Tab-separated table of N, CA and C in Angstrom:
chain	number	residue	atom	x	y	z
F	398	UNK	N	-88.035	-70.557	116.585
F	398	UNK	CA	-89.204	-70.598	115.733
F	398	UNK	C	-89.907	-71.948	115.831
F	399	UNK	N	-89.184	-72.889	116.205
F	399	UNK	CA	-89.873	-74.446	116.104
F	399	UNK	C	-90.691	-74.241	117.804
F	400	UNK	N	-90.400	-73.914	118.400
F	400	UNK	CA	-90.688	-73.576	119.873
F	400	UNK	C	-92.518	-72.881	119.318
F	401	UNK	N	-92.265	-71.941	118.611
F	401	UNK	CA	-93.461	-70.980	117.984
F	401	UNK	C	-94.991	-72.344	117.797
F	402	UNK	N	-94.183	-72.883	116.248
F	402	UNK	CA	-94.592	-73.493	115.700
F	402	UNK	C	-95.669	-74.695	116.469
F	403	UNK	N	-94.542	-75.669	117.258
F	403	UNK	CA	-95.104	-76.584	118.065
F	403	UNK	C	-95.779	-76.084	118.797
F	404	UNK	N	-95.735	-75.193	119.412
F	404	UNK	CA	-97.084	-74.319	120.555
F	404	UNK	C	-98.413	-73.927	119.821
F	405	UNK	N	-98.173	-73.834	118.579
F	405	UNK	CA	-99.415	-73.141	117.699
F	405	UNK	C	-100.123	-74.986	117.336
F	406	UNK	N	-99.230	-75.425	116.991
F	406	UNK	CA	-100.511	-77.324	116.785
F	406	UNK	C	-100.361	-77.545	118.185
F	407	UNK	N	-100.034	-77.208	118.947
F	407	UNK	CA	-100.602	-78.370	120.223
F	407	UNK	C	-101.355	-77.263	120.852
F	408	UNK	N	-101.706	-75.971	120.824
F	408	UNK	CA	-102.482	-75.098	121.153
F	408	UNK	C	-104.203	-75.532	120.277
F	409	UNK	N	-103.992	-75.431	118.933
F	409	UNK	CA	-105.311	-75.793	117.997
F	409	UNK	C	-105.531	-77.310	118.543
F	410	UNK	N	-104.533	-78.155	118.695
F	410	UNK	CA	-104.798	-79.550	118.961
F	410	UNK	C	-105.846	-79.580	120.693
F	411	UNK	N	-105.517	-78.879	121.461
F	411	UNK	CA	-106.030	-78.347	122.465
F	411	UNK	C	-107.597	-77.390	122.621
F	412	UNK	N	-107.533	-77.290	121.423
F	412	UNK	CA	-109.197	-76.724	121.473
F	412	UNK	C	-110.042	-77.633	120.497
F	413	UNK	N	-109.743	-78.843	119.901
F	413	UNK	CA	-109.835	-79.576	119.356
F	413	UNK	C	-110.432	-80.570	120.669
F	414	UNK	N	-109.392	-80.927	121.245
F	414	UNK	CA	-109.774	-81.809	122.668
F	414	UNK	C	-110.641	-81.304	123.449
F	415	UNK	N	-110.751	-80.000	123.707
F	415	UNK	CA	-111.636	-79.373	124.355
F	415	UNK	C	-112.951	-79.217	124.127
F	416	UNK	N	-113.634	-79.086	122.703
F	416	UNK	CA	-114.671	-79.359	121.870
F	416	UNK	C	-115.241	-80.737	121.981
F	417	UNK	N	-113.938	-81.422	122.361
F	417	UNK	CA	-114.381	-82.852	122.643
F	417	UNK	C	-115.194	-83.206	123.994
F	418	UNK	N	-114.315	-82.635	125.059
F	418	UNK	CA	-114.463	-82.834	126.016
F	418	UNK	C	-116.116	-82.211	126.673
F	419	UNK	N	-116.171	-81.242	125.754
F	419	UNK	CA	-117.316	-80.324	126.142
F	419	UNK	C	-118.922	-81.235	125.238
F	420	UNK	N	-118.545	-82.170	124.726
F	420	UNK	CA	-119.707	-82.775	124.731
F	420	UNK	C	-119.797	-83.853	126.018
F	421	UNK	N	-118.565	-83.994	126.644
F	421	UNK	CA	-119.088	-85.403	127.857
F	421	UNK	C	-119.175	-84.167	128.765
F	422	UNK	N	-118.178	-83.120	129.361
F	422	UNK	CA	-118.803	-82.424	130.443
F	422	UNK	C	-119.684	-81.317	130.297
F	423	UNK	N	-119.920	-81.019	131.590
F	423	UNK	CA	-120.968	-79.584	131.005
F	423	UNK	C	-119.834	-78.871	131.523
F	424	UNK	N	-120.672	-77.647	131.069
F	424	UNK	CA	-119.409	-76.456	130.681
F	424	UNK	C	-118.598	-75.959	131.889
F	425	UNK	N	-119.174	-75.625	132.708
F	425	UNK	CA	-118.304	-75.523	133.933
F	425	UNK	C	-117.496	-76.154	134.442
F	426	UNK	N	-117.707	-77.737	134.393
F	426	UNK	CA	-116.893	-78.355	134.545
F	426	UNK	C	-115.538	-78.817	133.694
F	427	UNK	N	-115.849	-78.681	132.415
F	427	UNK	CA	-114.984	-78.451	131.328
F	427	UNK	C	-113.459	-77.833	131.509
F	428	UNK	N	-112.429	-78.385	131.712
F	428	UNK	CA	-111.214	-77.297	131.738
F	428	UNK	C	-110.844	-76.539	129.745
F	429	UNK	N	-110.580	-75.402	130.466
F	429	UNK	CA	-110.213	-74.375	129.176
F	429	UNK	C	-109.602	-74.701	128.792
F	430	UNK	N	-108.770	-75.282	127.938
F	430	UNK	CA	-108.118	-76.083	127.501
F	430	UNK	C	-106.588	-75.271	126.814
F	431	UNK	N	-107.540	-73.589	126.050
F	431	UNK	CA	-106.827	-73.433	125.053
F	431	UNK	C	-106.636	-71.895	125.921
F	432	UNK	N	-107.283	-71.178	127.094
F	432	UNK	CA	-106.775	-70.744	127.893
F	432	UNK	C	-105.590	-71.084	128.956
F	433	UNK	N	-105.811	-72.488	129.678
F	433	UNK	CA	-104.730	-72.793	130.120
F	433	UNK	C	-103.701	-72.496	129.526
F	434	UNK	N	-103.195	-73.126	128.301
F	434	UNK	CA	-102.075	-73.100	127.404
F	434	UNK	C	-101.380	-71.818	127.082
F	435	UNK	N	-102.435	-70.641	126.662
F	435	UNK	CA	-101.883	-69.907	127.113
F	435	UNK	C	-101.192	-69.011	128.039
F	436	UNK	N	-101.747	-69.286	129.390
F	436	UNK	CA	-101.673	-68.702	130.571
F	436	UNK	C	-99.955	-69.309	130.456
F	437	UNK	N	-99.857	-70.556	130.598
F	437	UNK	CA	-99.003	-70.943	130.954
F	437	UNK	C	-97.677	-70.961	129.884
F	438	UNK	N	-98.001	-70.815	128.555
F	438	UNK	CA	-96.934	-70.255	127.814
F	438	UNK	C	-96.424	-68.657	128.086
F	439	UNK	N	-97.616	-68.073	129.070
F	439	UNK	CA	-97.343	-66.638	129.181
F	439	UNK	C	-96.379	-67.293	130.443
F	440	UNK	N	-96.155	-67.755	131.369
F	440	UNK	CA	-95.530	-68.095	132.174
F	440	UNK	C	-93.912	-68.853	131.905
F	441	UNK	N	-93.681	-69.157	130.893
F	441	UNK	CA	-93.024	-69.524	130.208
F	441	UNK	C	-91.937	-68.872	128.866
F	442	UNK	N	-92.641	-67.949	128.373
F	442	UNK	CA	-92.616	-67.562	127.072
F	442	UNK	C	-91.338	-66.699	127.578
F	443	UNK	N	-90.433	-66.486	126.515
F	443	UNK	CA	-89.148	-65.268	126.835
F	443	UNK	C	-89.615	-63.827	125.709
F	444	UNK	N	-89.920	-64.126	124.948
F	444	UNK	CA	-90.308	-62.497	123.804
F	444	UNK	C	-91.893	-62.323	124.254
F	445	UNK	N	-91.826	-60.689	124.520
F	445	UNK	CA	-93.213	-60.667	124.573
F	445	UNK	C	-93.870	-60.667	123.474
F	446	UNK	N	-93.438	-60.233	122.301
F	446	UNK	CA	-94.145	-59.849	121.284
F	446	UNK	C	-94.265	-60.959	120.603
F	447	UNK	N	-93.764	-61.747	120.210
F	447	UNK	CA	-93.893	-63.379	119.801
F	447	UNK	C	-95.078	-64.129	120.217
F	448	UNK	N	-94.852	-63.724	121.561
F	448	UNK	CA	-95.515	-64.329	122.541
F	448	UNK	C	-96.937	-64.113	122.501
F	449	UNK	N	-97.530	-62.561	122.405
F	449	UNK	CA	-98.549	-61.624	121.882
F	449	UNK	C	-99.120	-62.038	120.832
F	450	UNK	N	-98.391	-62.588	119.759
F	450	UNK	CA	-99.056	-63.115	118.469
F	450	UNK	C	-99.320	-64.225	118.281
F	451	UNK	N	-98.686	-65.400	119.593
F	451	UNK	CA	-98.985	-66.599	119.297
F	451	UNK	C	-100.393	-66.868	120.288
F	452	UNK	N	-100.177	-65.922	121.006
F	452	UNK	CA	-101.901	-65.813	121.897
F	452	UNK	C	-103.365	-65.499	121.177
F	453	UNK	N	-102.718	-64.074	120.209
F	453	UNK	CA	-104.059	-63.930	119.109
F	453	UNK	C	-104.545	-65.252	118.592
F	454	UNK	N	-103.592	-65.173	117.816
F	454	UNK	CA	-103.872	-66.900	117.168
F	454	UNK	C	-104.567	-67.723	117.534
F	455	UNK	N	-104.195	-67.852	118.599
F	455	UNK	CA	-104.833	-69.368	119.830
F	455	UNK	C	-106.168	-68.772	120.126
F	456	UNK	N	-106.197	-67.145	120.461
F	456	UNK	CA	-107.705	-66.741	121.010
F	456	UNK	C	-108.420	-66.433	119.733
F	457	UNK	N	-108.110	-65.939	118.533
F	457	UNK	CA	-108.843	-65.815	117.290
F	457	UNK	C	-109.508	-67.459	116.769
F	458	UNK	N	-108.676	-68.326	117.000
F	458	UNK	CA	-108.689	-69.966	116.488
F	458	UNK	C	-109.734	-70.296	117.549
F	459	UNK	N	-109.829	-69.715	118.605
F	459	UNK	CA	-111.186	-70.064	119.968
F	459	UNK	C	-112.540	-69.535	119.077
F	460	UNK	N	-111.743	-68.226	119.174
F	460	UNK	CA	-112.798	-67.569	118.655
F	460	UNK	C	-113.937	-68.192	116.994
F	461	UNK	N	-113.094	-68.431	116.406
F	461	UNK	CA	-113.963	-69.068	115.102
F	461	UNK	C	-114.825	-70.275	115.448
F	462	UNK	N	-114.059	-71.378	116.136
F	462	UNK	CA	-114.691	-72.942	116.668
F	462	UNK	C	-115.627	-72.297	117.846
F	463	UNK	N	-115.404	-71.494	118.606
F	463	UNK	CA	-116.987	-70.984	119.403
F	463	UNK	C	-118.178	-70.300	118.935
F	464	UNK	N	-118.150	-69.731	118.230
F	464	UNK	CA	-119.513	-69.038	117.725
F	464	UNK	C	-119.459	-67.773	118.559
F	465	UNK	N	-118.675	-67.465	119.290
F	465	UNK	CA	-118.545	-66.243	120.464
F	465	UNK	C	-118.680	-65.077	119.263
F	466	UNK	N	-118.810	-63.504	119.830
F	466	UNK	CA	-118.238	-62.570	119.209
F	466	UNK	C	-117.036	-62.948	118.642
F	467	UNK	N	-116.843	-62.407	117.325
F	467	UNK	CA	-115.373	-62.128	116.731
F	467	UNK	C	-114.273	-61.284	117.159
F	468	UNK	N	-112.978	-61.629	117.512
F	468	UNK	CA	-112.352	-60.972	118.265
F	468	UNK	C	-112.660	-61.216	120.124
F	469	UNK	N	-113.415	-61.217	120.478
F	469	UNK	CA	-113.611	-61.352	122.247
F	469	UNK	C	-112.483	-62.108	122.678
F	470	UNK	N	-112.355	-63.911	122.213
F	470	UNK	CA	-111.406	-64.564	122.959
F	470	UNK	C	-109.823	-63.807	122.405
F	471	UNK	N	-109.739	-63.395	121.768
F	471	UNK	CA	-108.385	-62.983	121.102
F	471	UNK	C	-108.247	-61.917	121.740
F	472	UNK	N	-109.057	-60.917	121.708
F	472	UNK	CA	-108.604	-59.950	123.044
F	472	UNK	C	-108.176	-60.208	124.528
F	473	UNK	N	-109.256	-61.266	125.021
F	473	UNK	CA	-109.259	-61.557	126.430
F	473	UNK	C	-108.149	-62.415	126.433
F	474	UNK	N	-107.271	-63.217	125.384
F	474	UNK	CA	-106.365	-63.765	125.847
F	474	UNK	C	-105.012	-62.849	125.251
F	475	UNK	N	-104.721	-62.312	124.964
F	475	UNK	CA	-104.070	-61.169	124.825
F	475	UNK	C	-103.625	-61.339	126.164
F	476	UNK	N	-104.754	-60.163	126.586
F	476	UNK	CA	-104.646	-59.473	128.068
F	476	UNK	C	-104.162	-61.201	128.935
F	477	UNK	N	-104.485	-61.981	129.211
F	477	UNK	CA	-104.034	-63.010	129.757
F	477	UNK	C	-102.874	-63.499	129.612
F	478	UNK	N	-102.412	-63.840	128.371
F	478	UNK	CA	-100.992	-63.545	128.460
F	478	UNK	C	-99.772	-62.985	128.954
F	479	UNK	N	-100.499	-61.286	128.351
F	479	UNK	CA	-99.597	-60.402	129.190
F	479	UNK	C	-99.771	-60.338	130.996
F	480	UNK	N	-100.669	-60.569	131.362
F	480	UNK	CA	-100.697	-60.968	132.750
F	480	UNK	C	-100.021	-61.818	133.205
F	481	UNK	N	-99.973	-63.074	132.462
F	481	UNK	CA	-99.319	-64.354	132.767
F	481	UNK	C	-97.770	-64.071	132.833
F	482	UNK	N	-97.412	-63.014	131.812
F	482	UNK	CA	-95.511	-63.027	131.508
F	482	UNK	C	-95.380	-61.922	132.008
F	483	UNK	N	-96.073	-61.193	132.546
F	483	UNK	CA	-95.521	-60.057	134.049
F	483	UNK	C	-95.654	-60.338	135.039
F	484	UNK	N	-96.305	-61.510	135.429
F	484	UNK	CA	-96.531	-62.125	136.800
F	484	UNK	C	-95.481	-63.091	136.755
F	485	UNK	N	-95.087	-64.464	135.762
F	485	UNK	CA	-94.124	-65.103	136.031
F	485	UNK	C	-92.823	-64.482	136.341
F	486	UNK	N	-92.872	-63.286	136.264
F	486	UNK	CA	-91.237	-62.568	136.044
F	486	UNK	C	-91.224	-61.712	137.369
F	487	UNK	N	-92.438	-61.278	137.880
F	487	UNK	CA	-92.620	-60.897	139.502
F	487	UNK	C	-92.806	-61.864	140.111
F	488	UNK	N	-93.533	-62.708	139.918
F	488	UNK	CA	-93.705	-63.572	141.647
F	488	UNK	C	-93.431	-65.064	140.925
F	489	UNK	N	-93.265	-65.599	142.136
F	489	UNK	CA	-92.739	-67.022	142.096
F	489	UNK	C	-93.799	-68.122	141.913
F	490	UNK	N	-94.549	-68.334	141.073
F	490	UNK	CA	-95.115	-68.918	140.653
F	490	UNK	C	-94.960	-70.729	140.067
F	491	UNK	N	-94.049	-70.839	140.415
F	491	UNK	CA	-93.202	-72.473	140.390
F	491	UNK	C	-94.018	-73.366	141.358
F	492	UNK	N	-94.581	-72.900	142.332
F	492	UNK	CA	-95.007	-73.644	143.598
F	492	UNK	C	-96.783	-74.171	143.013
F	493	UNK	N	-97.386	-75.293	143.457
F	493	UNK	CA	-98.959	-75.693	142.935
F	493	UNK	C	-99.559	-74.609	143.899
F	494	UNK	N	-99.217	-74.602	144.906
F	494	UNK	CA	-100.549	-73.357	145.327
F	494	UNK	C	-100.495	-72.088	144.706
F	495	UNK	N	-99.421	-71.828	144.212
F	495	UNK	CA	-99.792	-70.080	143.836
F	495	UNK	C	-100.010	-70.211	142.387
F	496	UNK	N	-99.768	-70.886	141.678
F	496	UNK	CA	-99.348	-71.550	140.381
F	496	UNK	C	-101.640	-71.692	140.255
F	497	UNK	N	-102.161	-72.536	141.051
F	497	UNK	CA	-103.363	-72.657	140.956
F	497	UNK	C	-104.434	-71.241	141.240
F	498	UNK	N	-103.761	-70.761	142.581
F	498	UNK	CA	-104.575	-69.314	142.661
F	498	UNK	C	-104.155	-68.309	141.574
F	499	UNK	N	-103.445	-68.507	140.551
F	499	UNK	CA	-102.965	-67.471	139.478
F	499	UNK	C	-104.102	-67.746	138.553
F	500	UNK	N	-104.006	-68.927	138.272
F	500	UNK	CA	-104.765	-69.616	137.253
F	500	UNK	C	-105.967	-69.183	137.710
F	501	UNK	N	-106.383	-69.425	138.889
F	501	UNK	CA	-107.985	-69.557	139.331
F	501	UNK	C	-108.610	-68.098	139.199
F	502	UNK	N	-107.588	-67.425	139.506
F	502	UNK	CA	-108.015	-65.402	139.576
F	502	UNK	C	-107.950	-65.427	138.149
F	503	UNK	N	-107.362	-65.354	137.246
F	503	UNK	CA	-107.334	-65.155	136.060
F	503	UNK	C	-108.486	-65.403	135.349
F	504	UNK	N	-108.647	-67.280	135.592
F	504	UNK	CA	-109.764	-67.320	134.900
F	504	UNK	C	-111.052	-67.052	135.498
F	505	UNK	N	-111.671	-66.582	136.609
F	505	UNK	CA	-112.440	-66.268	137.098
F	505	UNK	C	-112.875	-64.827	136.654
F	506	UNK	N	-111.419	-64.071	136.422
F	506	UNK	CA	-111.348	-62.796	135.341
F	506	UNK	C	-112.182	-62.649	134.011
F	507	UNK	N	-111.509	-63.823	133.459
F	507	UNK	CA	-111.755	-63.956	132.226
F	507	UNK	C	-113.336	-64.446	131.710
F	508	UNK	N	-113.460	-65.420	132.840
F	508	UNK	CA	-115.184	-65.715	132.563
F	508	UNK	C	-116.298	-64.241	132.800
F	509	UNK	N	-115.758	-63.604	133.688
F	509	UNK	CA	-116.609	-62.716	133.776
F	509	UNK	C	-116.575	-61.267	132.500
F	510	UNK	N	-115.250	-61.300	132.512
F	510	UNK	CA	-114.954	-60.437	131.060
F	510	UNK	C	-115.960	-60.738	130.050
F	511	UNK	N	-115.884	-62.115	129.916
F	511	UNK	CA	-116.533	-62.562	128.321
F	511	UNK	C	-118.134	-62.395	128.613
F	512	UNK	N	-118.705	-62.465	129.762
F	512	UNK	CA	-120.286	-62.538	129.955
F	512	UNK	C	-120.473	-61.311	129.604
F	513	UNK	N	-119.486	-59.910	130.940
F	513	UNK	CA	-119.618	-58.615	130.465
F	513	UNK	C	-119.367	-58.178	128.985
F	514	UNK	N	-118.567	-58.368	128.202
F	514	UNK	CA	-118.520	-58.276	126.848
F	514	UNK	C	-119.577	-58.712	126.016
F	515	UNK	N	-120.010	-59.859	125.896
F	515	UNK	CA	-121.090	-60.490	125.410
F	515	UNK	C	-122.307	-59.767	125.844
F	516	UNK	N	-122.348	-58.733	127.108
F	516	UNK	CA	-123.594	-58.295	127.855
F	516	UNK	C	-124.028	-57.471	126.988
F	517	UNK	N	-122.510	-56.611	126.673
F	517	UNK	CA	-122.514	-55.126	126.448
F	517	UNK	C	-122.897	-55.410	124.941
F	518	UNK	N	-122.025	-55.885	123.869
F	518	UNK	CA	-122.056	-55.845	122.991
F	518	UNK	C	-123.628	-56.498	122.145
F	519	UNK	N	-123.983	-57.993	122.937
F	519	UNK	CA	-125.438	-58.172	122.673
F	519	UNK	C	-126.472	-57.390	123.578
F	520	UNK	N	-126.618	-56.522	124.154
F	520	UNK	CA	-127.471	-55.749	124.420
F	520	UNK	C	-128.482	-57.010	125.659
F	521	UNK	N	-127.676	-57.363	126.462
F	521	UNK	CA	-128.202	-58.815	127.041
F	521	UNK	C	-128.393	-58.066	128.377
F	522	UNK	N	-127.457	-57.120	129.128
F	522	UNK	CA	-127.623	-56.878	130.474
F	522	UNK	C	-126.518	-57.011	131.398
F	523	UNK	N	-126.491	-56.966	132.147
F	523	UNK	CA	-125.335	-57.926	133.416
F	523	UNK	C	-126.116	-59.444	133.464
F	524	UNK	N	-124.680	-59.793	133.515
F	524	UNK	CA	-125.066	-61.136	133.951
F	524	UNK	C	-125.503	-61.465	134.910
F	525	UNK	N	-126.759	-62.790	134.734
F	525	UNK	CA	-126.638	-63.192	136.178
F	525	UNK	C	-126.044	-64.142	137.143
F	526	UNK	N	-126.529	-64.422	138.548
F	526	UNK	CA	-125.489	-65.024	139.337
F	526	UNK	C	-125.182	-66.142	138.922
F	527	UNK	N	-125.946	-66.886	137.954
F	527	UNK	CA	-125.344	-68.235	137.501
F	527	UNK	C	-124.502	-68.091	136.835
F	528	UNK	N	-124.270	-67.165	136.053
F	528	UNK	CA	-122.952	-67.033	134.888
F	528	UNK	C	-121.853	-66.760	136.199
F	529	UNK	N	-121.741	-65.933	137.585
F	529	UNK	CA	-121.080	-66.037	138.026
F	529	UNK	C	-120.605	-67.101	139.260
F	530	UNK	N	-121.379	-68.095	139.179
F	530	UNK	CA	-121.310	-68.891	140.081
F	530	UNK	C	-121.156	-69.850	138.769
F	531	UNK	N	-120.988	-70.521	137.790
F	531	UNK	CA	-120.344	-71.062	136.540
F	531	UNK	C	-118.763	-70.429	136.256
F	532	UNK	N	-118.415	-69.254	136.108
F	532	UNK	CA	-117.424	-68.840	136.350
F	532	UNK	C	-116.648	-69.101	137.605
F	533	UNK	N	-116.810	-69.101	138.582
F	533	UNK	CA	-116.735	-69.792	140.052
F	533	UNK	C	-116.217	-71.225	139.816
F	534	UNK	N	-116.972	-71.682	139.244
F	534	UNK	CA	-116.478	-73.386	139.395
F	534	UNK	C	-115.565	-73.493	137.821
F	535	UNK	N	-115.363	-72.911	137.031
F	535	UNK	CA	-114.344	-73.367	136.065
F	535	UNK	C	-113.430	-72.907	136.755
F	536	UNK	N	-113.201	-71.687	137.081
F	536	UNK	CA	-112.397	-71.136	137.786
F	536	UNK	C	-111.177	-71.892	138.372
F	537	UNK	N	-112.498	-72.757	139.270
F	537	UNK	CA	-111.631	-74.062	140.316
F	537	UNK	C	-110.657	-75.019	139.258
F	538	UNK	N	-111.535	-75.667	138.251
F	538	UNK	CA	-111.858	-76.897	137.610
F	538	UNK	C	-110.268	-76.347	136.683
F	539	UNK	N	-110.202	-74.712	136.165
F	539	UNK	CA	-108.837	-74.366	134.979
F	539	UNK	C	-107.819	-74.151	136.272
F	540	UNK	N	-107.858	-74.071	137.547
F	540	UNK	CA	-106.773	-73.673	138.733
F	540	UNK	C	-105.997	-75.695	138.859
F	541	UNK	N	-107.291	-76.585	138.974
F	541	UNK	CA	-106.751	-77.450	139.051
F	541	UNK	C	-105.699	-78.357	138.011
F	542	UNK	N	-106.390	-77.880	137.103
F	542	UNK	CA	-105.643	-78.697	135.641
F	542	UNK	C	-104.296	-77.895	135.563
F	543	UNK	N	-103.947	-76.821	135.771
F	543	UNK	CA	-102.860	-75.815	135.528
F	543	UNK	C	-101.743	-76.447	135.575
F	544	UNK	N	-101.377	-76.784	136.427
F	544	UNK	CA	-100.140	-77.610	136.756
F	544	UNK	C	-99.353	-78.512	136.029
F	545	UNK	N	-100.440	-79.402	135.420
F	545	UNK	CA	-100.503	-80.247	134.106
F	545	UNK	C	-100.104	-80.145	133.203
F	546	UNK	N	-101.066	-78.711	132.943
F	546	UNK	CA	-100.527	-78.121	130.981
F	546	UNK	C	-99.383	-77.802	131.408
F	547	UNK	N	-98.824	-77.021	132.201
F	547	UNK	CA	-97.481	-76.593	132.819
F	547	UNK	C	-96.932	-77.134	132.689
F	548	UNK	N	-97.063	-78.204	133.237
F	548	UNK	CA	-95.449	-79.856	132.915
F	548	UNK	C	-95.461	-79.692	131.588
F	549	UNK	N	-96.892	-79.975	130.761
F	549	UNK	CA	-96.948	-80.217	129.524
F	549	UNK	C	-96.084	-79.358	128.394
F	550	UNK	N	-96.309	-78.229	128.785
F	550	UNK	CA	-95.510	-76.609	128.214
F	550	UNK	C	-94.421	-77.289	128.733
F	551	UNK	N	-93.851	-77.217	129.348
F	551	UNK	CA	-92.309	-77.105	129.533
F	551	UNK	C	-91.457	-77.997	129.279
F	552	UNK	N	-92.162	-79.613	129.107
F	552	UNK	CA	-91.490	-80.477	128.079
F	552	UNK	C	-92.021	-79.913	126.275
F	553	UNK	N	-93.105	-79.302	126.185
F	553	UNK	CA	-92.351	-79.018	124.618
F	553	UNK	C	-91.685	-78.493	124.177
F	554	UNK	N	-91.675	-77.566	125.366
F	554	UNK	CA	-90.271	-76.709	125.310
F	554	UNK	C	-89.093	-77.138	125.043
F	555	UNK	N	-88.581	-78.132	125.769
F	555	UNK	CA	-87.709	-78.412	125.918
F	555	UNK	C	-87.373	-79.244	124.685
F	556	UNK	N	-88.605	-80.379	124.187
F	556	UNK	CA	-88.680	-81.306	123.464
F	556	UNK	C	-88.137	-80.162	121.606
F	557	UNK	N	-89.325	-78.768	121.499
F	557	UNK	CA	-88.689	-78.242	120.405
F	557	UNK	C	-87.477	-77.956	120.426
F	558	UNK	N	-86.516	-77.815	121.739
F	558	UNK	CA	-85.359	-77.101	121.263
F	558	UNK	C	-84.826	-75.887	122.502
F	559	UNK	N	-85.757	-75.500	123.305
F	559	UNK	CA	-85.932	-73.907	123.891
F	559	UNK	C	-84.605	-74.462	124.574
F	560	UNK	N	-83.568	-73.467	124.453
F	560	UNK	CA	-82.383	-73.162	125.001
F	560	UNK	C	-82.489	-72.947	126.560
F	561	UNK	N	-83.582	-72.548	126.888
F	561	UNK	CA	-83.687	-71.928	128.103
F	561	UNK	C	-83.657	-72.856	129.561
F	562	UNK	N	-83.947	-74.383	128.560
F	562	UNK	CA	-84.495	-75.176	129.960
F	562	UNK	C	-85.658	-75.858	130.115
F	563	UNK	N	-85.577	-76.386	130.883
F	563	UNK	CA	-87.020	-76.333	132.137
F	563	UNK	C	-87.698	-75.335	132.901
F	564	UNK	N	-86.656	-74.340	133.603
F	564	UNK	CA	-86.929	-73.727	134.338
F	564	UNK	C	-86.556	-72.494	134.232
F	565	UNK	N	-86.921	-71.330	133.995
F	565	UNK	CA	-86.600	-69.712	133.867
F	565	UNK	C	-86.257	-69.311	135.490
F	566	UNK	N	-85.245	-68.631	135.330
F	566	UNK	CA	-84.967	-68.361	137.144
F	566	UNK	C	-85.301	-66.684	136.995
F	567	UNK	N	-85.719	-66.684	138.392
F	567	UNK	CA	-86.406	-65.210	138.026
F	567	UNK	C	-85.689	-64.062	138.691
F	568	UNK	N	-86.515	-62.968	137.975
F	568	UNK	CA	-84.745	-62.033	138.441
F	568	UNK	C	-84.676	-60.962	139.611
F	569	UNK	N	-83.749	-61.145	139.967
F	569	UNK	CA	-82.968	-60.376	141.530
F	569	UNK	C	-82.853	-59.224	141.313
């Protein structure tokens, strides 16, 4: 439960920094701050369902500090999660190159999800190529930082308590 806990303030503490950050960069360049975290607790995480609720949280808590639709980031990171903790448990994802192209497909996913959602629901259209060529370069910008929050996740892990380690070995 302290494992829970500490992931939920350094998750809010993380979109906190990110709010920050998003007044010096522009947005594309901006890393997700409070997506990463999750991706990579989904990479990490041992209960799914724990795991499931500490993602709402983090994407509902996006969701209020953005002005986005209600519910959008809490859905879309849902689904990211669960992507993240069925992929760490299939493929080997320990390594920076695949570890970055996970990240980079995902969030390249996810940016386009939220434009299409936002399309549908505000009556806006398809997006256009700049929203996907903006999606394109965070893409890069949340593939590169990944690695980071990763170290970062896995010493709090360790730091709350998680029995498990450093490292989850994956199964045969």
């Amino acid at each position: 439960m302290k494992v829970w806990w500490a992931s939920l303030g350094v998750g809010l503490l993380a979109l906190v920094i990110q709010g920050a950050l998003a007044t010096v960069l522009a947005p594309p360049w901006c890393p997700d701050l409070g997506l990463l975290l999750v991706l990579c607790l989904g990479l990490r995480w041992r209960g799914l369902a724990v795991g499931l609720a500490l993602a709402f949280v983090l994407g509902f808590s996006a969701d209020l500090l953005s002005g986005s639709l209600l519910g959008q980031h809490a859905l879309l990171r849902l689904v990211a999660f669960a992507s993240a903790f069925v992929a760490g448990r299939q493929l080997n994802l320990r390594g920076g190159v695949s570890l970055v192209a996970f990240v980079s497909t995902v969030t390249f996913v996810y940016g386009i999800a939220v434009a299409l959602l936002s399309g549908f629901f505000l009556d806006t259209g398809w997006p256009p190529a700049s929203k996907w060529f903006d999606a394109l370069i965070h893409s890069v910008v949340n593939g590169l930082a990944a690695p980071w929050v990763l170290a970062g996740v896995n010493r709090l892990s360790v730091w709350a308590g998680d029995e498990d380690g450093a490292v989850r070995s994956l199964p045969i």
